[in-house]
XYZ file of C-alpha atoms in Angstrom:
292
model
C -43.250 -16.982 151.257
C -41.120 -19.693 152.852
C -41.302 -20.554 156.524
C -37.804 -19.227 157.388
C -38.493 -15.504 156.669
C -41.759 -15.829 158.578
C -39.940 -17.320 161.561
C -37.241 -14.627 161.421
C -39.818 -11.851 161.569
C -41.814 -13.565 164.311
C -38.616 -14.182 166.286
C -37.837 -10.464 166.325
C -41.307 -9.681 167.663
C -41.142 -12.531 170.186
C -37.779 -11.388 171.563
C -39.131 -7.869 172.079
C -42.158 -9.201 173.938
C -40.184 -11.659 176.050
C -37.893 -8.885 177.285
C -40.683 -6.430 178.047
C -41.001 -4.401 180.140
C -37.596 -2.950 180.808
C -35.232 -5.499 179.302
C -35.994 -8.706 181.195
C -33.727 -11.710 180.709
C -35.364 -14.872 179.360
C -34.529 -18.460 178.471
C -34.515 -20.129 175.085
C -37.664 -22.111 175.893
C -39.434 -18.973 177.096
C -38.561 -17.362 173.767
C -39.944 -20.406 171.949
C -43.291 -20.132 173.706
C -43.379 -16.395 173.049
C -42.816 -17.197 169.381
C -45.784 -19.575 169.547
C -47.938 -16.717 170.878
C -46.788 -14.470 168.037
C -47.537 -17.058 165.367
C -50.795 -18.182 166.996
C -52.347 -15.325 169.001
C -55.299 -17.417 170.172
C -53.970 -17.046 173.737
C -55.731 -13.667 173.784
C -59.161 -15.302 173.751
C -61.679 -14.866 176.602
C -60.450 -16.468 179.818
C -63.922 -17.692 180.657
C -63.534 -20.167 177.782
C -60.917 -22.713 178.943
C -58.498 -24.206 176.439
C -54.837 -24.846 175.767
C -53.039 -24.609 172.449
C -50.905 -26.957 170.403
C -47.538 -25.491 169.331
C -47.776 -23.986 165.817
C -44.118 -24.703 165.045
C -41.795 -27.519 166.056
C -38.998 -26.701 168.466
C -36.386 -27.941 165.973
C -37.451 -25.306 163.419
C -37.367 -22.600 166.073
C -33.882 -23.706 167.190
C -32.604 -23.592 163.634
C -33.913 -20.044 163.140
C -32.493 -18.950 166.497
C -29.023 -20.382 165.879
C -28.202 -17.740 163.268
C -29.455 -14.859 165.412
C -28.591 -15.742 168.986
C -25.972 -12.974 169.278
C -28.556 -10.375 168.199
C -30.763 -10.989 171.248
C -29.133 -9.431 174.330
C -31.929 -10.580 176.653
C -31.471 -14.247 175.820
C -29.729 -16.204 178.556
C -27.085 -18.805 177.690
C -27.963 -22.448 178.331
C -27.987 -23.225 182.039
C -24.773 -24.726 183.342
C -24.985 -28.404 184.282
C -25.207 -29.429 187.901
C -21.794 -28.990 189.513
C -20.055 -32.111 190.729
C -19.280 -32.394 194.424
C -20.021 -29.769 197.090
C -20.906 -26.209 196.120
C -17.803 -24.102 195.599
C -19.181 -21.193 197.641
C -20.157 -23.272 200.673
C -16.960 -22.612 202.625
C -16.562 -19.008 201.503
C -20.055 -17.965 202.590
C -20.514 -20.230 205.591
C -21.412 -17.256 207.828
C -24.635 -16.805 205.847
C -25.937 -20.038 207.358
C -25.776 -18.605 210.877
C -28.996 -16.615 210.408
C -32.635 -17.657 210.240
C -34.051 -18.079 206.742
C -37.839 -17.540 206.488
C -38.322 -18.807 202.935
C -36.619 -20.716 200.155
C -37.637 -21.309 196.540
C -36.872 -24.638 194.867
C -37.336 -24.646 191.065
C -37.898 -27.807 189.072
C -36.196 -26.223 186.049
C -32.538 -25.254 186.168
C -33.171 -22.803 183.316
C -36.016 -21.064 185.164
C -33.788 -20.868 188.245
C -31.150 -19.034 186.210
C -33.776 -16.742 184.686
C -35.212 -15.721 188.061
C -31.742 -14.990 189.437
C -30.708 -13.089 186.299
C -33.710 -10.803 186.846
C -32.753 -10.251 190.514
C -35.837 -11.963 191.901
C -33.813 -13.442 194.763
C -32.955 -9.880 195.831
C -36.440 -8.483 195.237
C -38.110 -11.234 197.258
C -35.257 -11.704 199.757
C -35.346 -15.418 199.015
C -32.599 -17.836 197.941
C -33.404 -19.869 194.827
C -32.026 -23.357 194.157
C -32.704 -25.837 191.342
C -34.289 -29.142 192.321
C -31.451 -31.144 190.794
C -29.145 -29.840 193.547
C -31.165 -31.481 196.320
C -30.594 -32.480 199.045
C -30.120 -29.059 200.555
C -26.963 -28.236 202.435
C -27.519 -29.168 206.086
C -26.549 -25.652 207.148
C -29.250 -24.226 204.889
C -31.812 -26.558 206.455
C -30.605 -25.394 209.863
C -31.174 -21.763 208.850
C -34.741 -22.629 207.838
C -35.335 -24.324 211.164
C -33.993 -21.357 213.119
C -36.399 -18.967 211.396
C -39.463 -20.623 212.928
C -42.344 -21.281 210.527
C -40.123 -21.145 207.448
C -41.606 -22.109 204.082
C -39.999 -23.976 201.200
C -41.848 -23.066 197.992
C -41.637 -25.449 195.035
C -42.019 -23.930 191.548
C -42.864 -26.667 189.052
C -44.565 -27.580 185.784
C -48.061 -28.958 185.376
C -46.798 -32.420 184.517
C -46.049 -35.810 186.055
C -42.430 -34.748 186.573
C -43.597 -31.502 188.174
C -45.766 -33.353 190.674
C -42.910 -35.745 191.364
C -40.625 -32.773 192.042
C -43.031 -31.375 194.622
C -43.450 -34.778 196.254
C -39.661 -35.152 196.432
C -39.237 -31.860 198.282
C -42.220 -32.470 200.548
C -40.999 -35.949 201.452
C -37.545 -34.610 202.296
C -38.437 -31.468 204.229
C -42.146 -31.545 205.047
C -44.052 -33.617 207.631
C -43.740 -37.326 206.957
C -46.889 -38.888 205.559
C -48.920 -35.673 205.568
C -51.437 -35.361 202.695
C -51.199 -32.522 200.218
C -53.986 -30.045 200.856
C -56.112 -28.178 198.362
C -53.740 -25.243 198.726
C -50.763 -27.432 197.861
C -49.149 -27.165 201.270
C -48.811 -29.260 204.377
C -48.606 -28.528 208.074
C -45.140 -27.959 209.411
C -43.112 -31.075 210.077
C -40.950 -31.840 213.099
C -38.411 -29.230 212.005
C -41.097 -26.536 211.737
C -40.531 -26.166 207.978
C -43.566 -26.083 205.686
C -43.507 -27.056 201.999
C -45.843 -25.297 199.575
C -46.472 -25.842 195.896
C -46.160 -22.850 193.613
C -46.755 -24.962 190.535
C -49.064 -24.842 187.581
C -52.194 -26.962 187.400
C -54.368 -27.700 184.333
C -57.036 -25.122 185.185
C -54.424 -22.364 185.207
C -53.097 -23.520 181.855
C -56.619 -23.513 180.411
C -57.433 -20.066 181.782
C -54.213 -18.568 180.442
C -54.500 -20.490 177.149
C -50.950 -21.748 177.374
C -49.203 -23.886 174.776
C -49.148 -27.494 175.936
C -47.180 -30.602 175.124
C -47.571 -34.301 175.696
C -45.254 -36.695 177.467
C -44.947 -40.446 176.922
C -46.799 -41.370 180.100
C -49.442 -39.823 182.319
C -49.256 -39.332 186.068
C -49.799 -42.582 187.958
C -49.114 -41.493 191.543
C -51.327 -39.719 194.098
C -52.650 -36.335 193.037
C -53.138 -33.261 195.255
C -56.541 -32.685 196.790
C -58.530 -29.922 195.105
C -57.920 -31.054 191.537
C -61.098 -31.426 189.527
C -61.916 -34.749 187.788
C -61.119 -33.254 184.385
C -57.737 -32.081 185.664
C -56.934 -35.549 186.943
C -57.845 -36.968 183.547
C -55.723 -34.275 181.866
C -52.642 -35.241 183.880
C -53.369 -38.937 183.431
C -53.376 -38.531 179.649
C -49.775 -37.321 179.651
C -50.496 -33.663 178.886
C -47.880 -31.216 180.165
C -47.457 -27.476 180.587
C -44.003 -26.043 181.213
C -43.425 -22.996 183.398
C -41.547 -21.617 180.409
C -44.903 -21.363 178.611
C -45.849 -18.501 180.969
C -44.731 -15.078 179.724
C -41.527 -14.016 181.558
C -42.961 -10.808 183.070
C -46.069 -12.601 184.315
C -43.980 -15.368 185.841
C -41.753 -12.889 187.678
C -44.656 -10.814 188.945
C -46.578 -13.795 190.261
C -43.622 -15.501 191.922
C -42.732 -12.252 193.734
C -46.341 -11.853 194.828
C -46.545 -15.406 196.127
C -43.230 -15.231 197.965
C -44.310 -12.024 199.645
C -47.565 -13.584 200.773
C -49.892 -11.865 198.324
C -49.119 -8.309 199.292
C -47.777 -8.581 202.828
C -44.959 -6.354 203.975
C -41.651 -7.068 202.289
C -38.486 -5.451 200.993
C -38.588 -2.042 199.366
C -39.684 -2.049 195.753
C -36.721 -2.216 193.421
C -36.170 -1.787 189.700
C -37.453 -5.308 189.050
C -40.768 -4.467 190.694
C -41.053 -1.306 188.649
C -40.366 -3.279 185.468
C -43.185 -5.743 186.109
C -45.657 -3.634 188.088
C -47.941 -3.300 185.051
C -48.365 -7.063 184.784
C -51.431 -8.282 186.630
C -51.361 -11.890 187.837
C -53.846 -13.369 190.269
C -51.961 -16.093 192.077
C -52.254 -18.661 189.299
C -49.087 -20.361 190.499
C -50.729 -22.016 193.485
C -52.750 -25.138 194.041
C -56.468 -24.364 193.650
C -58.703 -23.987 196.667
C -61.356 -26.485 195.691
């Protein structure tokens, strides 16, 4: 049996899993990692035994198999549009939205993950605007809305990687308290504007517990690392190892981000169809900096 028929069959299974439950939308990279789980189901091992997995198939082979079948997968999102040039087109049309207080905002390192969360109505479910990190700096009127809310939080959703840490540092430097250290919880006290910045990113221990598929970048992290990381996690990041948010199953990612934005079960908007679609998924706050 050649590799192509095997990939075609695994791709069908992976697409069904990525869209479950209830027809979730997903990105191409999320589908790739779901394919890795189909071909190499070692992710189902005991969580008490920490490990990550090497990809069983190269992305180029996956892309070639997907190219002939893209139109057959209704849940697959198109590639994310590039960053628009100049000011946002909707800024003038929706300027009245900036007149209100905004208690929370989600900044995503990945433009593709941003599109996926919005496509699954997470911004409505969590009552939280979502912006990709490559569109920073934020519109001044949006910053003003955060300030007016009093105690507003900017959450940063990022990979477990040098670039992910750099993304969090970029947002914290721009909107958090100047010079404040990152705490074990990945947050900092409110700055002069009253806005707090919190990490909602992956760390190596989460990747090991969930047995995610990992990659390796050309260089390890050389800057300061958040407090609370264990020595082995620091070594892991220093070696250049990376874990993308896309490696997390789509339903689990949605469930956990909603839970974190709502404060781990605090009062929030009424449960909508998105909540019903992912209510069977049980996450435990893995998208947060560890507490020591």
